[in-house]
Structures are given as structure tokens and as C-alpha cells.
GROMACS .gro file of C-alpha atoms in nm:
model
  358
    1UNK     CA    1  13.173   7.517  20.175
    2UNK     CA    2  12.981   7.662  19.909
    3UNK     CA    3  13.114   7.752  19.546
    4UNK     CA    4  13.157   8.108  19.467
    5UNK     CA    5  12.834   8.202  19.187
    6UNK     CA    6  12.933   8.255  18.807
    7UNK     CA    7  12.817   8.425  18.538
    8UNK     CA    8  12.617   8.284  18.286
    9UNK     CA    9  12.912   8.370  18.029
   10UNK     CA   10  13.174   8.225  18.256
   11UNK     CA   11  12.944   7.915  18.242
   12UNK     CA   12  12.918   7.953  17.864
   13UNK     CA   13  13.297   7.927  17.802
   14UNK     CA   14  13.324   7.602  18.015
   15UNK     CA   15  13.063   7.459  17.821
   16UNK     CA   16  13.101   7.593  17.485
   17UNK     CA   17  12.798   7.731  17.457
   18UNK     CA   18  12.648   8.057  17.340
   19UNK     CA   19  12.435   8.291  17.591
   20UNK     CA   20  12.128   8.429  17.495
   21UNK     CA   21  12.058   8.680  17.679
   22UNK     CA   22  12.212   8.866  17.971
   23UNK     CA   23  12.546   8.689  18.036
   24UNK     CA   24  12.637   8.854  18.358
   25UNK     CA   25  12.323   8.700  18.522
   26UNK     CA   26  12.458   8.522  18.862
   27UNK     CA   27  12.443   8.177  18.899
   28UNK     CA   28  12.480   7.970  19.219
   29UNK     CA   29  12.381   7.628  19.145
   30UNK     CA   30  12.173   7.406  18.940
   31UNK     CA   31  11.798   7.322  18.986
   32UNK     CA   32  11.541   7.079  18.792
   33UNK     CA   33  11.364   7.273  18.559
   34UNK     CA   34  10.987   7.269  18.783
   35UNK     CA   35  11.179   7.401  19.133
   36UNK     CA   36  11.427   7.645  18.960
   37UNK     CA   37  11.437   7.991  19.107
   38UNK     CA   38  11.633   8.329  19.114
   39UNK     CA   39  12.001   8.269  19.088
   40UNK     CA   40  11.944   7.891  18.983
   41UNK     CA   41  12.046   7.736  18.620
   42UNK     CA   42  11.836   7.435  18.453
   43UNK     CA   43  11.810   7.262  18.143
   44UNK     CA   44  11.567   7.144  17.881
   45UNK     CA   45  11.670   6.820  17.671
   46UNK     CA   46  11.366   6.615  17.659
   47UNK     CA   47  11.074   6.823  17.447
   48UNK     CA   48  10.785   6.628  17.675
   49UNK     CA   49  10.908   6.955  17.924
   50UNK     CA   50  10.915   7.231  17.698
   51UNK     CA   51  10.586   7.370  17.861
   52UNK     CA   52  10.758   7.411  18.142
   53UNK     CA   53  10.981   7.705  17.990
   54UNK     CA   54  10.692   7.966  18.070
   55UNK     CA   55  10.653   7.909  18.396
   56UNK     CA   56  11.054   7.880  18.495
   57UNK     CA   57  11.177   8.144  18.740
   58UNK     CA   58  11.559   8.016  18.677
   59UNK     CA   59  11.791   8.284  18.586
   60UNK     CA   60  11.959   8.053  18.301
   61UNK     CA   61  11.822   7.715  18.139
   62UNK     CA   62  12.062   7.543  17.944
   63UNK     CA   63  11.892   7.423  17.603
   64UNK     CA   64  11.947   7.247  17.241
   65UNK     CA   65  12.065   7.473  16.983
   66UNK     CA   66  11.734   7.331  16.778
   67UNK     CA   67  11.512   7.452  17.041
   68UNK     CA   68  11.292   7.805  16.944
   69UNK     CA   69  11.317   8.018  17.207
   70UNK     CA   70  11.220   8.346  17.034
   71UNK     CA   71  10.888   8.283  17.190
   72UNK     CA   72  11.000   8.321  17.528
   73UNK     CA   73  11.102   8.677  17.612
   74UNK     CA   74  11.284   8.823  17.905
   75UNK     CA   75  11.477   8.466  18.004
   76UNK     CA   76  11.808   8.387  17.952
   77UNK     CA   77  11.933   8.096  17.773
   78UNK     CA   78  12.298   7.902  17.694
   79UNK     CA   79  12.275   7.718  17.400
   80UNK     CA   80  12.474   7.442  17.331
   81UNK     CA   81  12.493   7.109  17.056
   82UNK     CA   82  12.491   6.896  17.346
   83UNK     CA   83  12.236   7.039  17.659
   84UNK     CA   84  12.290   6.698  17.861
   85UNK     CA   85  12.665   6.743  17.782
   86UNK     CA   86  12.676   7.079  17.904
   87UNK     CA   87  12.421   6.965  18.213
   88UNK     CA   88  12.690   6.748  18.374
   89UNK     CA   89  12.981   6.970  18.319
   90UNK     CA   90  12.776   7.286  18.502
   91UNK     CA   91  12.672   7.034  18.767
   92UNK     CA   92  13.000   6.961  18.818
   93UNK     CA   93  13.104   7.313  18.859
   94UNK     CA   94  12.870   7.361  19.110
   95UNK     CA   95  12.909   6.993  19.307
   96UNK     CA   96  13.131   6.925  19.637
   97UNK     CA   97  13.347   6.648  19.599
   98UNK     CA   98  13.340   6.479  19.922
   99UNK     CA   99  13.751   6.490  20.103
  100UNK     CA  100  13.879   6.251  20.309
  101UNK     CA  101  14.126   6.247  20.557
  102UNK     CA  102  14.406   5.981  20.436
  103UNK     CA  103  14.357   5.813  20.764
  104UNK     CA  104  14.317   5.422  20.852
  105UNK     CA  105  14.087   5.381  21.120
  106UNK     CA  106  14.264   5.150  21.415
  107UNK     CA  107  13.901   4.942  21.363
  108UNK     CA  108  13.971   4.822  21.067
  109UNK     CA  109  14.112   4.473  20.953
  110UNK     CA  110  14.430   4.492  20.756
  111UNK     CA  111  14.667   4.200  20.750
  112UNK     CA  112  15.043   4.281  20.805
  113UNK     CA  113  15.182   4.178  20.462
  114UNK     CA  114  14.897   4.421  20.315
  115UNK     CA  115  14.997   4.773  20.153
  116UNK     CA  116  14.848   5.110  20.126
  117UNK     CA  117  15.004   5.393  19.908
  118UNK     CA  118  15.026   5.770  20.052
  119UNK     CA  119  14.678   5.883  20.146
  120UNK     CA  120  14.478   5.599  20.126
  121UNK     CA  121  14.120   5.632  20.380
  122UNK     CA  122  14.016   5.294  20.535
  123UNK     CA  123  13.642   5.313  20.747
  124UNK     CA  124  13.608   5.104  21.032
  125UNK     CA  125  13.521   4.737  20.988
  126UNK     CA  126  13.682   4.732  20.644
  127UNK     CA  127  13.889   4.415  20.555
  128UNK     CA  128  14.239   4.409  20.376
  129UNK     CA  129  14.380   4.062  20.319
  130UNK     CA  130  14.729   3.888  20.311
  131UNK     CA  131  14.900   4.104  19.996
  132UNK     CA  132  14.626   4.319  19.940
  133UNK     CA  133  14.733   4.631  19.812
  134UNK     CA  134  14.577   4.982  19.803
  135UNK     CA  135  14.684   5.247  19.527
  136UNK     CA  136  14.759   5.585  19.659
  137UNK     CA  137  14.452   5.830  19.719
  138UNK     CA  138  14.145   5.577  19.729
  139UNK     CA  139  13.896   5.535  19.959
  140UNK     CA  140  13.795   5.216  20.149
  141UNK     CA  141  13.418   5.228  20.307
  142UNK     CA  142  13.291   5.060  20.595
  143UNK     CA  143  13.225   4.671  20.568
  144UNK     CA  144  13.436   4.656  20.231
  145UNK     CA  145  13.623   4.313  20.137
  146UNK     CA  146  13.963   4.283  20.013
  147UNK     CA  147  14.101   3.964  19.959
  148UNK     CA  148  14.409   3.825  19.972
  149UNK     CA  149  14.675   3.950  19.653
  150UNK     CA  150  14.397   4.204  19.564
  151UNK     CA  151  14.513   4.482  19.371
  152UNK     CA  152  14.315   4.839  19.414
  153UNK     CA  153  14.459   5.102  19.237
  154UNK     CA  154  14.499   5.480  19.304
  155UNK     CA  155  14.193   5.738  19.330
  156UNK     CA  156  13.944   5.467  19.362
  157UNK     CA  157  13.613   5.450  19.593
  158UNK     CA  158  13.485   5.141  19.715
  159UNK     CA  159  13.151   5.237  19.913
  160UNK     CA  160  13.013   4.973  20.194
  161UNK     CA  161  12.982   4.629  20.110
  162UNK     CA  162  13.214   4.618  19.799
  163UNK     CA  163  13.319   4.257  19.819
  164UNK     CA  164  13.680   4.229  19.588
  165UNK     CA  165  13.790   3.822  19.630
  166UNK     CA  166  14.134   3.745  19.627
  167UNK     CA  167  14.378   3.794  19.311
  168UNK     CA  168  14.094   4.043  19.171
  169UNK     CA  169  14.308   4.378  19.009
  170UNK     CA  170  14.131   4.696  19.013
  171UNK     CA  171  14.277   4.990  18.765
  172UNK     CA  172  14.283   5.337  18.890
  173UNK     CA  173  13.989   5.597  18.928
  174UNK     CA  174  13.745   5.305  18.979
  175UNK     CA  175  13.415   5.353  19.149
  176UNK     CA  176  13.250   5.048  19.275
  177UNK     CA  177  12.920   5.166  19.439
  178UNK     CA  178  12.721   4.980  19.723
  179UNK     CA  179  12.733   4.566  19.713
  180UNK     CA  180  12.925   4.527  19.440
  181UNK     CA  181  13.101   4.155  19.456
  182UNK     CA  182  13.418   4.152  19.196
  183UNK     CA  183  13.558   3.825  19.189
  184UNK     CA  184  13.261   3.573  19.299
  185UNK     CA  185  13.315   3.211  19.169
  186UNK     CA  186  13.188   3.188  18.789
  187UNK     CA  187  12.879   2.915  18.744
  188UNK     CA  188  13.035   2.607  18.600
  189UNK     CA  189  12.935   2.252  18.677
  190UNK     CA  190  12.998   1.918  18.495
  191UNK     CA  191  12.737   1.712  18.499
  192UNK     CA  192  12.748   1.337  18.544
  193UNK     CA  193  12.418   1.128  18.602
  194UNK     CA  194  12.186   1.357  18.857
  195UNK     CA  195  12.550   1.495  19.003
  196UNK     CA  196  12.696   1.827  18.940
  197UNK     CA  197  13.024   1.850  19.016
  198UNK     CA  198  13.160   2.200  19.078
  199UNK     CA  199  13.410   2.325  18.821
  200UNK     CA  200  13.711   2.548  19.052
  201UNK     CA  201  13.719   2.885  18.936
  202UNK     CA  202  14.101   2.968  18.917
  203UNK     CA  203  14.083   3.267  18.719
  204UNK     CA  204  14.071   3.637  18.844
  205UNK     CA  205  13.851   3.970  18.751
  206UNK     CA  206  14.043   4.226  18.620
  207UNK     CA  207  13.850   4.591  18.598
  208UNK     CA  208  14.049   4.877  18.379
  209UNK     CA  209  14.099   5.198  18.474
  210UNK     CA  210  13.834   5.487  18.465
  211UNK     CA  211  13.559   5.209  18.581
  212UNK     CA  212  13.275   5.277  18.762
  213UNK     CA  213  12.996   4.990  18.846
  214UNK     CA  214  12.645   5.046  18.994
  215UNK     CA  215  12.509   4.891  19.348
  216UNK     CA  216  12.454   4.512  19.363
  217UNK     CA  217  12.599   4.463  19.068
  218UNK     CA  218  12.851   4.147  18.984
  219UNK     CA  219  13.093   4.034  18.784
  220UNK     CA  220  13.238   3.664  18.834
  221UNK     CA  221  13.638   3.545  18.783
  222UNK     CA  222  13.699   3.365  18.488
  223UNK     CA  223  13.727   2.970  18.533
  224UNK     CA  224  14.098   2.990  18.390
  225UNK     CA  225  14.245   3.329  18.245
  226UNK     CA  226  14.069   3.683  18.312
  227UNK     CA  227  13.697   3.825  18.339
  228UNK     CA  228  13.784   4.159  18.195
  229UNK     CA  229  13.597   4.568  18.197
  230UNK     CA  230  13.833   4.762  17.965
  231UNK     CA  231  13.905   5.094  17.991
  232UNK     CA  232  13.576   5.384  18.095
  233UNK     CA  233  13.278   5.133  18.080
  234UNK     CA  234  12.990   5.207  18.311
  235UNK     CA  235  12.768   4.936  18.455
  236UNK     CA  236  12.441   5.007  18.579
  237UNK     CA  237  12.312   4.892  18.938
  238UNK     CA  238  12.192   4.503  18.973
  239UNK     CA  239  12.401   4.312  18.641
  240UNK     CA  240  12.516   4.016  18.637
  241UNK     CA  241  12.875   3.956  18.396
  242UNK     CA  242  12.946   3.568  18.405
  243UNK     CA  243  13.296   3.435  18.383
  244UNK     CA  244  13.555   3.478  18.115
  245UNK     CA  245  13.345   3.758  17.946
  246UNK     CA  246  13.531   4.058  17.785
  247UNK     CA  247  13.337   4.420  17.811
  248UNK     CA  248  13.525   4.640  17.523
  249UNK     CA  249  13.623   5.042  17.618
  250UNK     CA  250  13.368   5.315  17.682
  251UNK     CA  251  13.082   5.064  17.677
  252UNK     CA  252  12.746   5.092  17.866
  253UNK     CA  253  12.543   4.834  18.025
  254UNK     CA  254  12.222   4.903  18.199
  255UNK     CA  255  12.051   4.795  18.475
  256UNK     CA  256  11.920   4.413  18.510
  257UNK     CA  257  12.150   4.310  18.173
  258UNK     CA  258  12.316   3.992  18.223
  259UNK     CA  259  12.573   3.861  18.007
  260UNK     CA  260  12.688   3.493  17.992
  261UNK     CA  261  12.993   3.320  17.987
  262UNK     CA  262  13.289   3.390  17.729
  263UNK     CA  263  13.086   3.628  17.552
  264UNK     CA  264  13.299   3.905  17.401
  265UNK     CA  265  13.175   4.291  17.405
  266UNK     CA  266  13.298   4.548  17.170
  267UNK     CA  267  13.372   4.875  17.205
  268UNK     CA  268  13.109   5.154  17.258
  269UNK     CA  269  12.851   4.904  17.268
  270UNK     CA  270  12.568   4.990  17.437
  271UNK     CA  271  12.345   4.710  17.656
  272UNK     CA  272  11.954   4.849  17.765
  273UNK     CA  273  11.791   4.766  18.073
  274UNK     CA  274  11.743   4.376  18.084
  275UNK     CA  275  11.927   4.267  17.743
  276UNK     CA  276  12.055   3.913  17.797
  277UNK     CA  277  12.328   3.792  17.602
  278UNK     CA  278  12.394   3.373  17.541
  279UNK     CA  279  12.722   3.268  17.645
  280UNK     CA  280  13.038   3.229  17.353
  281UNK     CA  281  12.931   3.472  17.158
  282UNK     CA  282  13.034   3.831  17.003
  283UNK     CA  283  12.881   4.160  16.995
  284UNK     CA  284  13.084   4.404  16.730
  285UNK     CA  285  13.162   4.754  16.835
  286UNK     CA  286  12.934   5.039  16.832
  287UNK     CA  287  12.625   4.801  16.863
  288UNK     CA  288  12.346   4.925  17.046
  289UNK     CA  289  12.073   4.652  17.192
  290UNK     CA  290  11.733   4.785  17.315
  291UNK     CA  291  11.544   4.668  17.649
  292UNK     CA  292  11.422   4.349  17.693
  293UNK     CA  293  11.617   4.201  17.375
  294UNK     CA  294  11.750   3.813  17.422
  295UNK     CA  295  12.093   3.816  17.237
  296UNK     CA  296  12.120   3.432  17.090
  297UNK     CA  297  12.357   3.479  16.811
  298UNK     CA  298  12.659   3.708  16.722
  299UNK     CA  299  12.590   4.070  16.656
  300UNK     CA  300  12.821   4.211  16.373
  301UNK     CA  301  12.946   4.579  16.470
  302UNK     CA  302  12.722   4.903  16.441
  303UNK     CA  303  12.404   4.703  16.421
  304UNK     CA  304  12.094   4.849  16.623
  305UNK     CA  305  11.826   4.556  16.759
  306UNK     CA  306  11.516   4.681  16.854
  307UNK     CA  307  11.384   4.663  17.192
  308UNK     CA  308  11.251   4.291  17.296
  309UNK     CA  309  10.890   4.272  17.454
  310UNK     CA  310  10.640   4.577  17.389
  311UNK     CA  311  10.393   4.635  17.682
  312UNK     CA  312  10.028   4.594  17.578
  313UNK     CA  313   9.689   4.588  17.670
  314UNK     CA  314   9.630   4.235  17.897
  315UNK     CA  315   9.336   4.096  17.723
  316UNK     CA  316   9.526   4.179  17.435
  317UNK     CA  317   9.875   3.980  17.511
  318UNK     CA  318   9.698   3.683  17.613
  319UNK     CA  319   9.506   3.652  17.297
  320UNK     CA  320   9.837   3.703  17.128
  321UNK     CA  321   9.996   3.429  17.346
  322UNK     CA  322   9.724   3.189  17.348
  323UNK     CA  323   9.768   3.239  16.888
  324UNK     CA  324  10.155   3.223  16.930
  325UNK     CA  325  10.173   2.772  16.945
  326UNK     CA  326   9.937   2.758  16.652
  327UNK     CA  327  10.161   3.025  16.419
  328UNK     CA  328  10.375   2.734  16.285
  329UNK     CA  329  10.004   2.545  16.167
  330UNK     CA  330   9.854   2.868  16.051
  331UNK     CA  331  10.139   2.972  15.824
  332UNK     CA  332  10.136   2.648  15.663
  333UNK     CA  333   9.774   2.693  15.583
  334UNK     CA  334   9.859   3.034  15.456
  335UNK     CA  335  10.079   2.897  15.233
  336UNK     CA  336   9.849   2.591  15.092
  337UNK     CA  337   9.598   2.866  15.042
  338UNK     CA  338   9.814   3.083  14.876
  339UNK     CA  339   9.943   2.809  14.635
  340UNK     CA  340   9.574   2.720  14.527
  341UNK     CA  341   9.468   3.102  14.480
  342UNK     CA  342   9.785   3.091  14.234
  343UNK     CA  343   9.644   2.784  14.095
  344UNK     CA  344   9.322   2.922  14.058
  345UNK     CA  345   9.472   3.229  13.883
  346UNK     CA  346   9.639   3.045  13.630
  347UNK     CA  347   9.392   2.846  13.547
  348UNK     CA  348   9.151   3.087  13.527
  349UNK     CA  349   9.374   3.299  13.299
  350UNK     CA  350   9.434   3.005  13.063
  351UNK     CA  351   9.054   3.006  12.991
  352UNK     CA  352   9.024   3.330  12.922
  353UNK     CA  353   9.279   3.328  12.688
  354UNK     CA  354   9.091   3.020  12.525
  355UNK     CA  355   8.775   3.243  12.532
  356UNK     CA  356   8.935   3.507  12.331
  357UNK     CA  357   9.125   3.283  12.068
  358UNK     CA  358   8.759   3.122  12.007
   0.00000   0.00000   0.00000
């Protein structure tokens, strides 16, 4: 089923944007900005691809409202504060939500005591355990895991190989993509001698509503109490939360982050690609960590840290890592030379101020 076109000045109004030239142009979906043809809308955020305006044969692009484009006659343009902003809400204009039936398929595993709400989809081969419960509307994929007192709530989609272990509460419009485990046993061991001794993990996950967390992804139940993702934070595919850790609203973690236990998360904070974060500590709201950055102490909120570990030529790092044991014995020669060139100085000022008495 396709969507009906709109005009550029239909599109405009949805997005709050301001058309620059002919707003009756038809458009019928969105295209990348190097395959975009008649009857197609694109956008321009990043300025590495403004070269590309010349050449595009897209009816619309969607652009900054700091980008020039007095230089490029004849095209049409909506202009908006926020092109990537705009971006997602056109693509979602023009996207087909996939519908499913509200049917449980007879080849699935649901346990008596479990219960769905009205239209719930369950895929064959998906497993519902004793008390599990399904909120009204969501969608169960084939091969997902749903253990025992598991709470799902409504609108949710849990695509193939979700695992959710028993006790785990999901909030409503949660997406949990591809492989995502919720619930698996926190890492805790006591150590005695050579022995470890496994710590039980008696706490439960418990994901807020609005939720959505990327393929392979995990988050572990707390030892005792709650492992907690408040309210419209997006994970990234392939992180790793540790038990008892608290992610704060609308926050963002990227892909390969891994946070250890009992750390606390702030609001709006926003994790890059491979951050790791020490376990027991706190990162204040609004902070935002580049890639690569080891988190060993507290963050206070609104702070930026830089990105960790800069790529750079090989010959280069390894002189820099074959220099970086001898730093501690080099700046203390820095410093014993530094205190005789002040020596020096004063002395040598003293005698000159001899020289000029005489």
C-alpha cells in the first residue's frame, strides 16, 4: 500500500519549515541525496555533501536554514532549524508501519497461567512462561523468551531472539530489537582462596516506557533491588549494562559502551561508541562522553570529556607507546632541569646587579 504523494508545502507545515521554491511540487517518498530523482525529497545536514546539491535531480531537499542556496537555481528547497529533525518526521510520513494480525500462532509455547491483553501477535516457536503477561497490542517474534512473572507491556515489539528472564517488567511502547537478553544474571563472585563463589542474582530488570534497545545488546538484573532504563532512552546494538545500574530519561548510549555495576546515569546523558564507565559511580545529567573515553571517576552534570584514543600513524603510536613508561622519569628530569635554569637565572642576575653597583 503506498502513501498518497504531498506537496512540498503540505510537507512544510508538518515540519515547520519554510519552502523555497515551488511548494506544490509532488512528493512521493524520500531518497539519499546521490540516488534522488523526480518526485523524490532528500536532505543535506552534513556540509562534507554539499557538492552534491548540483548534481541532485530530487524535486525537494530538505536543508539548514544556515545553508546558501542562492547559488543553486531552479531547485526547490524546505528550510528548517533542524534538517535531521525534519528528515525523520518526512520519513515517517512516507514509511509503512508493518500490521499484524492480533493472532497467537497454535506453535507457540504459552503456559496456562500466562496472559495476553486484546490484540497481542505471538510467532511460532515463541515462549511465554508461568505468569507471564503480555500488554495489549505488542508483538511477540519468533524464538522470543518470556520468563516466568514477566511483565511486557502494551504496543511493544520484541523481534527474534529477545530473551526477557523471569520477574523482568517491560513498560509500554518498548522495542527490543534482535538478541537482546533483559534479565541475564549480573557478574558477582566472592572470592575466597583460588574459589569464586557465585553471588545469586535475586533482583529483576525493569525497562520504562518509550524504550527501545539495539540487537545483541544486554542489560543484567540487579543482585538485590532493580537494574533500571527510565523513561525514552535509546541503546545502541552490542552494550553491555551490568547489574544494579540506573540509566536516567531520554539518555543515549552507543554502540560497544559498557557500563559497570551500580553506576548511576543522569538524564540526557549521552554515552559514544565504546565509553566504559567503572562501577559505583555517577554521571550528572546532560553529560556528554566521547568515543573511546574510560570513565574512572564521577562526572558532575553538563560536563563534555573528550573522545579517548585518537587514531594515528603506526610508526608513530608505537614510538609514543614505547616513550609512555619513561614519562614519569622524564618529567622529573624536566623539573631538576628547570629548577637549575632558575638557579642559574638568579644567580646570574645577582652578578649583574653587582656589576652595575661597582
Amino acid at each position: 500500500m503506498n502513501v498518497a504523494p504531498k506537496s512540498l508545502s503540505e510537507l512544510a507545515g508538518m515540519v515547520g519549515g519554510r519552502v523555497v521554491g515551488d511548494g506544490g511540487v509532488a512528493i512521493g517518498k524520500v531518497a539519499s541525496i546521490d540516488e534522488a530523482g523526480v518526485g523524490d525529497i532528500t536532505f543535506l545536514v552534513d556540509p562534507r555533501y554539499r557538492s552534491y546539491l548540483s548534481g541532485c535531480k530530487a524535486s525537494a531537499i530538505i536543508v539548514g536554514s544556515n545553508v546558501a542556496i542562492s547559488s543553486e537555481p531552479g531547485k526547490n528547497f524546505l528550510q528548517v532549524d533542524q534538517p535531521y529533525l525534519a528528515f525523520a518526521k518526512v520519513l515517517q510520513a512516507f514509511s509503512h508501519p508493518p500490521r499484524f494480525d492480533g493472532k497467537v500462532s497454535p506453535q507457540a509455547t504459552i503456559h496456562p497461567t500466562a496472559v495476553l491483553e486484546k490484540g497481542v501477535t505471538v510467532f511460532p516457536h515463541a515462549y511465554l512462561g508461568a505468569g507471564a503477561k503480555v500488554g495489549a497490542g505488542s508483538v511477540i517474534f519468533p524464538s522470543v523468551f518470556i520468563g516466568d512473572g514477566a511483565q511486557i507491556g502494551a504496543d511493544c515489539v520484541l523481534y527474534p531472539q529477545v530473551t526477557v528472564r523471569e520477574g523482568c517488567r517491560i513498560g509500554n511502547r518498548v522495542l527490543l530489537h534482535a538478541g537482546v537478553v533483559i534479565g541475564s544474571d549480573g557478574f558477582g563472585f566472592a572470592v575466597e582462596g583460588g574459589t569464586r563463589t557465585k553471588i545469586p542474582q535475586t533482583g529483576i530488570v525493569e525497562i520504562h516506557d518509550d524504550v527501545e534497545i539495539g540487537a545483541n545488546t544486554t542489560v543484567d538484573r540487579a543482585t538485590l533491588g532493580r537494574t533500571i532504563i527510565e523513561r525514552g532512552v535509546k541503546i545502541d546494538n552490542l552494550v553491555q549494562i551490568a547489574h544494579n545500574v540506573v540509566v536516567g530519561e531520554d539518555s543515549v548510549i552507543v554502540a560497544q559502551a559498557g557500563i559497570a555495576g551500580s553506576s548511576r546515569i543522569g538524564k540526557q546523558v549521552i554515552l559514544a561508541g565504546q565509553v566504559g564507565v567503572v562501577n559505583h559511580i555517577q554521571i550528572g545529567d546532560g553529560v556528554r562522553i566521547g568515543p573511546q573515553s574510560g570513565v574512572a571517576q564521577s562526572v558532575p552534570p553538563g560536563v563534555t570529556l573528550s573522545s579517548g584514543i585518537n587514531a594515528a600513524p603506526h610508526r608513530e603510536w608505537l614510538k609514543v607507546m614505547t616513550l609512555l613508561p619513561r614519562l614519569p622519569k622524564l618529567w622529573n628530569q624536566i623539573r631538576q632541569l628547570e629548577r637549575k635554569i632558575d638557579a642559574l637565572s638568579r644567580t646570574s642576575g645577582k652578578k649583574g646587579k653587582a656589576h652595575d653597583g661597582h
